[in-house]
Short mmCIF file of N, CA and C in Angstrom, two decimals:
data_model
loop_
_atom_site.label_atom_id
_atom_site.label_comp_id
_atom_site.label_asym_id
_atom_site.label_seq_id
_atom_site.Cartn_x
_atom_site.Cartn_y
_atom_site.Cartn_z
N MET A 1 -3.66 -13.29 -11.49
CA MET A 1 -4.52 -12.00 -11.99
C MET A 1 -3.74 -10.82 -10.70
N THR A 2 -2.41 -9.90 -11.82
CA THR A 2 -1.48 -9.06 -10.79
C THR A 2 -1.38 -7.64 -11.24
N PHE A 3 -1.52 -6.51 -10.51
CA PHE A 3 -1.12 -5.04 -10.82
C PHE A 3 0.35 -4.97 -10.80
N GLU A 4 0.95 -5.27 -11.33
CA GLU A 4 2.68 -5.31 -11.15
C GLU A 4 3.38 -3.68 -11.68
N ARG A 5 4.18 -3.43 -10.42
CA ARG A 5 4.52 -1.88 -11.12
C ARG A 5 5.86 -2.26 -10.03
N THR A 6 7.20 -0.79 -10.56
CA THR A 6 8.38 -0.89 -9.38
C THR A 6 8.09 0.79 -8.66
N LEU A 7 8.80 0.08 -7.19
CA LEU A 7 8.12 0.97 -6.76
C LEU A 7 9.93 1.47 -5.95
N ASN A 8 10.25 2.60 -6.71
CA ASN A 8 12.29 3.19 -6.48
C ASN A 8 12.08 4.37 -4.80
N LEU A 9 12.18 3.93 -3.78
CA LEU A 9 12.49 4.38 -2.94
C LEU A 9 13.04 5.13 -2.53
N ASP A 10 13.45 6.49 -1.87
CA ASP A 10 14.95 6.91 -1.25
C ASP A 10 15.15 6.81 0.06
N LEU A 11 16.20 6.17 0.79
CA LEU A 11 16.87 6.55 1.62
C LEU A 11 16.44 8.24 1.98
N ASN A 12 17.15 8.57 1.71
CA ASN A 12 17.13 9.84 2.14
C ASN A 12 15.81 10.63 2.42
N PRO A 13 15.57 10.92 4.19
CA PRO A 13 14.61 11.34 4.71
C PRO A 13 14.04 12.74 4.08
N GLU A 14 14.93 13.06 3.20
CA GLU A 14 14.11 14.79 3.06
C GLU A 14 13.54 14.59 1.48
N ALA A 15 14.04 13.30 1.04
CA ALA A 15 13.59 12.93 -0.55
C ALA A 15 11.61 13.23 -0.55
N LYS A 16 10.87 14.09 -1.75
CA LYS A 16 9.51 14.67 -1.94
C LYS A 16 8.98 12.90 -1.51
N MET A 17 7.80 13.26 -1.05
CA MET A 17 6.54 11.83 -0.69
C MET A 17 6.47 12.07 -2.49
N GLN A 18 6.18 10.80 -2.47
CA GLN A 18 5.68 10.41 -3.76
C GLN A 18 4.21 9.56 -3.59
N THR A 19 3.54 9.60 -4.23
CA THR A 19 1.97 8.74 -4.21
C THR A 19 1.84 7.86 -4.92
N VAL A 20 1.57 6.86 -4.56
CA VAL A 20 0.60 5.51 -5.11
C VAL A 20 -0.29 5.52 -4.44
N LYS A 21 -1.00 5.03 -5.86
CA LYS A 21 -2.19 4.63 -5.55
C LYS A 21 -2.85 3.13 -6.12
N VAL A 22 -3.59 2.78 -5.39
CA VAL A 22 -4.28 1.38 -4.99
C VAL A 22 -6.02 1.46 -4.73
N LYS A 23 -6.39 0.47 -5.15
CA LYS A 23 -8.08 0.27 -5.04
C LYS A 23 -8.23 -0.22 -3.24
N GLN A 24 -9.13 0.51 -3.15
CA GLN A 24 -9.17 -0.49 -1.60
C GLN A 24 -10.34 -1.82 -1.76
N SER A 25 -9.94 -3.15 -0.75
CA SER A 25 -10.32 -4.32 -0.94
C SER A 25 -9.41 -4.57 -2.10
N ASP A 26 -8.37 -3.95 -2.87
CA ASP A 26 -7.77 -5.41 -3.60
C ASP A 26 -6.92 -6.41 -3.02
N THR A 27 -6.97 -7.17 -3.26
CA THR A 27 -6.05 -8.28 -1.92
C THR A 27 -5.03 -9.10 -2.96
N GLY A 28 -3.96 -9.26 -2.59
CA GLY A 28 -2.57 -9.77 -3.35
C GLY A 28 -2.57 -9.51 -4.71
N SER A 29 -2.91 -8.73 -5.44
CA SER A 29 -2.79 -8.02 -6.92
C SER A 29 -1.92 -7.11 -7.25
N ASN A 30 -1.79 -6.33 -6.13
CA ASN A 30 -0.80 -4.86 -5.82
C ASN A 30 0.37 -5.53 -5.75
N VAL A 31 1.21 -6.06 -6.43
CA VAL A 31 2.67 -6.46 -6.44
C VAL A 31 3.75 -5.49 -6.89
N PHE A 32 4.61 -5.12 -6.50
CA PHE A 32 5.00 -3.95 -6.16
C PHE A 32 6.66 -4.69 -6.28
N THR A 33 8.20 -4.46 -7.31
CA THR A 33 9.33 -5.00 -7.03
C THR A 33 9.83 -3.48 -7.02
N VAL A 34 10.24 -3.60 -5.33
CA VAL A 34 10.67 -2.43 -4.96
C VAL A 34 12.40 -2.24 -5.18
N GLN A 35 12.66 -0.64 -5.30
CA GLN A 35 14.27 -0.75 -5.32
C GLN A 35 14.54 0.69 -4.38
N PHE A 36 15.34 0.28 -3.67
CA PHE A 36 16.50 1.23 -2.52
C PHE A 36 17.02 2.18 -3.38
N ILE A 37 16.94 3.53 -3.40
CA ILE A 37 17.84 4.30 -3.98
C ILE A 37 18.64 5.65 -2.90
N ASN A 38 19.91 5.97 -2.51
CA ASN A 38 19.81 6.88 -2.23
C ASN A 38 20.42 7.67 -3.48
N THR A 39 19.71 9.19 -3.24
CA THR A 39 19.89 10.21 -4.03
C THR A 39 20.85 10.99 -2.98
N VAL A 40 21.47 11.03 -2.20
CA VAL A 40 22.75 11.76 -1.81
C VAL A 40 23.93 10.86 -2.34
N ASP A 41 23.87 9.64 -2.57
CA ASP A 41 25.36 9.89 -3.53
C ASP A 41 25.17 9.21 -4.71
N ASP A 42 23.70 9.14 -5.16
CA ASP A 42 23.47 8.74 -6.42
C ASP A 42 23.48 7.09 -6.38
N SER A 43 23.25 6.06 -5.10
CA SER A 43 23.61 4.79 -5.09
C SER A 43 22.34 4.42 -5.02
N THR A 44 22.63 3.14 -5.28
CA THR A 44 21.03 1.68 -5.41
C THR A 44 21.71 0.76 -4.07
N VAL A 45 20.81 0.70 -2.94
CA VAL A 45 21.21 -0.43 -2.02
C VAL A 45 21.04 -1.56 -2.36
N THR A 46 21.31 -2.33 -1.79
CA THR A 46 21.07 -4.05 -2.42
C THR A 46 20.83 -4.59 -1.17
N VAL A 47 19.77 -5.57 -0.90
CA VAL A 47 19.44 -5.95 0.57
C VAL A 47 20.13 -7.91 0.37
N THR A 48 21.20 -7.75 1.36
CA THR A 48 21.53 -9.17 1.39
C THR A 48 20.42 -10.26 2.62
N SER A 49 21.30 -11.35 2.14
CA SER A 49 20.42 -12.39 2.87
C SER A 49 20.99 -12.11 4.60
N GLY A 50 19.96 -12.32 4.74
CA GLY A 50 20.05 -12.04 6.72
C GLY A 50 19.08 -10.42 7.15
N GLN A 51 19.15 -10.09 6.34
CA GLN A 51 18.33 -8.43 6.38
C GLN A 51 16.70 -8.91 6.14
N THR A 52 15.73 -8.30 6.42
CA THR A 52 14.39 -8.54 6.51
C THR A 52 13.75 -7.24 6.15
N VAL A 53 12.82 -6.83 5.00
CA VAL A 53 12.33 -5.66 5.27
C VAL A 53 10.63 -6.13 4.61
N LYS A 54 10.18 -4.69 5.28
CA LYS A 54 8.92 -4.56 6.49
C LYS A 54 8.40 -3.18 5.62
N PHE A 55 7.20 -3.77 4.98
CA PHE A 55 6.39 -2.27 4.56
C PHE A 55 5.29 -2.22 5.89
N ARG A 56 5.27 -0.86 5.97
CA ARG A 56 4.50 -0.40 7.24
C ARG A 56 3.82 0.36 6.91
N CYS A 57 2.27 1.08 7.38
CA CYS A 57 1.59 2.11 6.56
C CYS A 57 0.81 2.42 7.85
N LEU A 58 0.34 3.62 8.17
CA LEU A 58 -0.29 4.40 9.02
C LEU A 58 -1.59 4.95 8.50
N LYS A 59 -2.54 4.07 8.58
CA LYS A 59 -4.19 4.70 8.24
C LYS A 59 -4.99 5.59 8.28
N PRO A 60 -5.97 6.25 8.09
CA PRO A 60 -6.27 7.33 8.27
C PRO A 60 -6.94 7.52 9.89
N SER A 61 -7.87 5.92 10.03
CA SER A 61 -8.15 5.92 11.15
C SER A 61 -7.02 5.86 12.31
N GLY A 62 -5.90 5.77 12.49
CA GLY A 62 -4.97 5.73 13.01
C GLY A 62 -4.72 4.69 13.77
N ALA A 63 -4.91 3.06 12.62
CA ALA A 63 -4.74 2.11 12.89
C ALA A 63 -3.28 1.50 11.58
N SER A 64 -2.80 0.66 12.04
CA SER A 64 -1.06 0.48 11.37
C SER A 64 -0.96 -0.60 10.94
N CYS A 65 -0.52 -1.42 9.65
CA CYS A 65 -0.43 -2.67 9.64
C CYS A 65 0.79 -2.54 9.49
N SER A 66 0.98 -3.92 8.74
CA SER A 66 2.98 -4.34 8.44
C SER A 66 2.54 -5.18 7.05
N VAL A 67 3.78 -5.59 6.62
CA VAL A 67 3.77 -6.78 5.71
C VAL A 67 5.23 -6.89 4.93
N GLU A 68 5.24 -8.24 5.22
CA GLU A 68 6.90 -8.72 5.11
C GLU A 68 7.00 -8.78 3.73
N CYS A 69 7.94 -8.03 3.17
CA CYS A 69 8.50 -8.47 1.98
C CYS A 69 9.34 -9.34 1.23
N THR A 70 8.66 -10.18 0.42
CA THR A 70 9.91 -11.77 0.19
C THR A 70 11.10 -10.33 -0.68
N VAL A 71 12.02 -11.40 -0.15
CA VAL A 71 13.41 -11.24 -0.80
C VAL A 71 14.14 -12.73 -1.78
N ASP A 72 14.71 -12.36 -2.65
CA ASP A 72 14.53 -13.59 -3.28
C ASP A 72 16.20 -12.51 -4.66
N ASP A 73 16.82 -13.15 -3.91
CA ASP A 73 18.34 -13.30 -4.39
C ASP A 73 18.68 -11.83 -4.90
N GLY A 74 17.94 -10.69 -4.34
CA GLY A 74 18.28 -9.29 -3.82
C GLY A 74 17.19 -8.74 -4.44
N THR A 75 16.39 -9.63 -5.04
CA THR A 75 15.36 -8.89 -5.44
C THR A 75 13.91 -8.39 -4.19
N ILE A 76 13.38 -7.29 -4.16
CA ILE A 76 11.83 -7.33 -3.51
C ILE A 76 10.65 -7.05 -3.80
N THR A 77 10.21 -7.68 -3.20
CA THR A 77 9.12 -8.04 -3.66
C THR A 77 7.64 -7.68 -2.51
N LEU A 78 7.01 -6.42 -2.68
CA LEU A 78 5.90 -6.20 -1.67
C LEU A 78 4.57 -6.30 -2.50
N THR A 79 3.67 -7.20 -1.50
CA THR A 79 2.18 -7.70 -2.01
C THR A 79 1.53 -6.54 -1.27
N LEU A 80 0.63 -6.15 -1.94
CA LEU A 80 -0.17 -5.71 -0.01
C LEU A 80 -1.57 -6.68 0.06
N ASP A 81 -1.89 -6.89 1.12
CA ASP A 81 -2.67 -7.99 1.80
C ASP A 81 -4.24 -6.93 1.83
N ALA A 82 -4.82 -7.60 2.47
CA ALA A 82 -6.13 -7.25 2.43
C ALA A 82 -6.37 -6.01 3.87
N ALA A 83 -5.49 -6.58 4.65
CA ALA A 83 -5.42 -5.37 5.36
C ALA A 83 -5.03 -4.26 5.05
N SER A 84 -4.13 -3.50 4.37
CA SER A 84 -3.34 -2.80 3.69
C SER A 84 -4.41 -1.79 2.63
N THR A 85 -5.13 -2.53 2.14
CA THR A 85 -6.04 -1.44 1.42
C THR A 85 -7.59 -2.00 1.50
N ALA A 86 -8.13 -2.35 3.14
CA ALA A 86 -9.17 -2.71 3.94
C ALA A 86 -9.46 -1.03 3.65
N GLU A 87 -8.99 -0.14 4.31
CA GLU A 87 -9.75 1.40 4.61
C GLU A 87 -8.87 2.53 3.90
N SER A 88 -10.15 2.94 2.60
CA SER A 88 -9.61 3.93 1.92
C SER A 88 -9.24 5.03 2.13
N GLY A 89 -8.69 6.18 1.66
CA GLY A 89 -8.10 7.56 2.47
C GLY A 89 -6.44 7.75 1.85
N LEU A 90 -5.97 8.10 2.01
CA LEU A 90 -4.80 8.49 2.65
C LEU A 90 -3.53 7.94 3.54
N CYS A 91 -2.98 6.74 3.05
CA CYS A 91 -2.33 6.48 4.58
C CYS A 91 -0.68 6.58 4.31
N ARG A 92 -0.12 7.28 5.02
CA ARG A 92 1.49 7.38 5.50
C ARG A 92 1.98 6.07 5.61
N ALA A 93 3.36 5.77 4.75
CA ALA A 93 4.07 4.32 4.84
C ALA A 93 5.30 4.78 4.45
N ASP A 94 6.18 3.53 4.56
CA ASP A 94 7.14 3.23 4.58
C ASP A 94 7.40 2.08 4.70
N LEU A 95 8.95 1.36 3.78
CA LEU A 95 9.49 0.39 3.92
C LEU A 95 10.89 0.65 5.11
N THR A 96 10.87 -0.81 5.49
CA THR A 96 12.23 -0.47 5.98
C THR A 96 13.13 -1.73 6.18
N ILE A 97 14.14 -1.78 5.96
CA ILE A 97 15.81 -2.97 5.89
C ILE A 97 15.94 -3.44 7.37
N GLU A 98 15.89 -4.04 7.62
CA GLU A 98 16.09 -4.48 9.21
C GLU A 98 16.98 -5.85 9.01
N GLU A 99 18.13 -5.57 10.23
CA GLU A 99 18.92 -6.27 10.10
C GLU A 99 19.60 -6.76 11.70
N ASN A 100 19.34 -7.89 13.19
CA ASN A 100 19.93 -7.46 13.81
C ASN A 100 18.50 -6.25 14.50
N ASP A 101 19.25 -5.59 15.37
CA ASP A 101 18.90 -4.37 15.76
C ASP A 101 18.98 -3.25 15.29
N VAL A 102 19.41 -3.05 13.65
CA VAL A 102 19.81 -2.36 13.62
C VAL A 102 18.67 -1.90 12.08
N VAL A 103 17.85 -0.94 12.08
CA VAL A 103 16.53 -0.32 11.04
C VAL A 103 16.50 0.53 10.51
N LEU A 104 16.45 0.86 9.50
CA LEU A 104 16.53 1.62 8.13
C LEU A 104 15.76 1.37 7.17
N SER A 105 15.05 3.04 7.52
CA SER A 105 13.96 3.33 6.70
C SER A 105 13.57 4.30 5.58
N SER A 106 12.77 3.59 4.25
CA SER A 106 12.77 4.96 3.23
C SER A 106 12.21 5.68 3.67
N ALA A 107 12.59 7.25 2.94
CA ALA A 107 11.41 8.29 2.92
C ALA A 107 10.04 7.45 2.83
N PRO A 108 9.15 8.20 4.13
CA PRO A 108 8.16 8.06 3.47
C PRO A 108 7.07 7.89 2.39
N PHE A 109 5.79 7.50 1.88
CA PHE A 109 5.22 7.91 1.17
C PHE A 109 3.81 7.85 1.26
N TRP A 110 3.53 8.22 0.49
CA TRP A 110 1.89 7.95 0.44
C TRP A 110 0.98 7.32 -0.15
N LEU A 111 0.09 6.24 0.36
CA LEU A 111 -0.61 5.13 -0.76
C LEU A 111 -1.75 5.92 0.07
N GLU A 112 -2.38 6.17 -1.27
CA GLU A 112 -3.57 6.91 -1.58
C GLU A 112 -4.31 5.33 -1.96
N VAL A 113 -5.43 4.87 -1.19
CA VAL A 113 -6.62 3.61 -1.57
C VAL A 113 -7.88 4.55 -1.77
N VAL A 114 -7.64 3.66 -2.91
CA VAL A 114 -8.88 4.21 -3.61
C VAL A 114 -10.47 4.05 -3.21
N GLN A 115 -11.63 5.00 -3.01
CA GLN A 115 -12.79 4.32 -2.27
C GLN A 115 -13.37 2.90 -3.14
N SER A 116 -13.80 2.01 -3.10
CA SER A 116 -14.25 0.83 -4.17
C SER A 116 -15.94 1.08 -4.40
N ALA A 117 -16.29 0.70 -5.29
CA ALA A 117 -17.65 0.99 -5.15
C ALA A 117 -18.43 0.51 -4.48
N ILE A 118 -17.75 -0.59 -3.74
CA ILE A 118 -18.35 -1.71 -2.71
C ILE A 118 -17.74 -1.61 -1.65
N SER A 119 -17.34 -0.32 -0.74
CA SER A 119 -16.60 -0.03 0.19
C SER A 119 -16.94 -0.50 1.61
N ASN A 120 -17.81 -1.62 1.83
CA ASN A 120 -17.36 -2.18 3.27
C ASN A 120 -17.15 -3.40 3.35
N TYR A 121 -16.58 -3.51 2.52
CA TYR A 121 -15.47 -5.07 2.20
C TYR A 121 -14.72 -5.46 3.53
N ALA A 122 -15.09 -6.67 3.59
CA ALA A 122 -13.75 -7.10 5.22
C ALA A 122 -13.77 -5.76 6.42
N GLY A 123 -14.66 -5.33 6.19
CA GLY A 123 -14.89 -4.05 8.10
C GLY A 123 -14.03 -2.76 7.68
N GLY A 124 -14.06 -2.83 5.87
CA GLY A 124 -13.13 -1.35 5.63
C GLY A 124 -14.17 0.21 5.96
N LYS A 125 -13.24 0.98 6.26
CA LYS A 125 -13.69 2.13 6.76
C LYS A 125 -14.27 2.41 4.74
N SER A 126 -15.55 3.46 5.54
CA SER A 126 -16.13 4.28 3.80
C SER A 126 -16.84 4.85 4.39
N GLY A 127 -17.09 5.96 3.56
CA GLY A 127 -17.60 7.15 4.38
C GLY A 127 -19.16 6.96 4.62
N GLY A 128 -19.77 5.82 4.59
CA GLY A 128 -21.05 5.24 4.35
C GLY A 128 -21.04 4.52 5.55
N GLY A 129 -20.06 4.58 6.43
CA GLY A 129 -20.04 3.43 7.86
C GLY A 129 -20.17 2.46 8.08
N GLY A 130 -19.87 1.63 6.72
CA GLY A 130 -20.33 0.18 6.88
C GLY A 130 -21.88 0.26 6.28
N SER A 131 -22.57 0.79 5.85
CA SER A 131 -23.83 0.92 5.47
C SER A 131 -23.75 -0.32 3.96
N SER A 132 -24.75 -0.60 3.71
CA SER A 132 -24.73 -1.37 2.46
C SER A 132 -26.16 -0.75 1.40
N ILE A 133 -25.93 -0.79 0.06
CA ILE A 133 -26.41 -0.44 -0.70
C ILE A 133 -27.42 -1.58 -0.99
N VAL A 134 -28.76 -1.85 -1.17
CA VAL A 134 -29.52 -2.35 -2.04
C VAL A 134 -30.45 -1.62 -3.20
N CYS A 135 -29.96 -2.37 -4.20
CA CYS A 135 -30.66 -1.86 -5.62
C CYS A 135 -32.19 -2.70 -5.63
N GLU A 136 -33.29 -2.48 -6.20
CA GLU A 136 -33.84 -3.57 -6.66
C GLU A 136 -35.11 -3.28 -8.07
N ASP A 137 -35.27 -4.02 -9.26
CA ASP A 137 -35.62 -3.63 -10.08
C ASP A 137 -36.97 -4.26 -10.51
N ASP A 138 -37.73 -3.42 -10.88
CA ASP A 138 -39.55 -3.40 -10.43
C ASP A 138 -40.05 -4.38 -12.06
N GLY A 139 -38.73 -4.32 -12.79
CA GLY A 139 -39.07 -4.94 -13.92
C GLY A 139 -39.77 -4.05 -15.45
N ASP A 140 -40.02 -2.89 -14.69
CA ASP A 140 -40.28 -1.63 -15.89
C ASP A 140 -39.68 -1.00 -15.93
N GLY A 141 -37.95 -1.00 -15.86
CA GLY A 141 -36.52 -0.14 -16.07
C GLY A 141 -37.06 1.03 -14.35
N ASN A 142 -37.90 0.97 -13.68
CA ASN A 142 -37.35 1.48 -12.29
C ASN A 142 -37.01 0.75 -11.15
N ILE A 143 -35.57 1.22 -11.21
CA ILE A 143 -34.67 0.96 -10.30
C ILE A 143 -34.95 1.74 -8.78
N THR A 144 -34.54 0.88 -7.66
CA THR A 144 -35.22 1.71 -6.35
C THR A 144 -33.50 1.23 -5.53
N ILE A 145 -32.81 2.39 -4.96
CA ILE A 145 -31.81 2.51 -4.29
C ILE A 145 -32.43 2.27 -2.75
N GLU A 146 -31.86 1.38 -1.80
CA GLU A 146 -32.03 2.03 -0.45
C GLU A 146 -30.39 1.53 0.66
N TYR A 147 -30.38 2.51 1.56
CA TYR A 147 -29.77 2.17 1.62
C TYR A 147 -29.39 1.57 3.17
N ALA A 148 -28.97 0.41 3.44
CA ALA A 148 -29.60 -0.41 4.79
C ALA A 148 -28.44 -0.23 5.55
#
């Protein structure tokens, strides 16, 4: 079960930052087919064998994470992992194409991790500081909510 999208990333560092939204705690379900474009000369960039593509992101807390993309016959696939979606908020992200000691980065983009209804999953940061909510129904239609 995946939510698949295409992510067009400009290699021009002056490109306008786009925002990509994902849900906090969604693991392995946000799958992006990545296309690199160069708006300076209106070309596309094809990744070849021997090149590695990595997703990098800086979270609101200052922590960072990295995910290696899969490259199959020039098609780049990014699947966000648990670390990528653990913390809600606006993350600054980019993708890099690496070969030997040469690194080419896409223009940065925003990864907006929308807070989950249950936001303390996997130690993720939330407004509640990792607290939990306990709901009890007394059987008469009255629900008590306690924050633990």
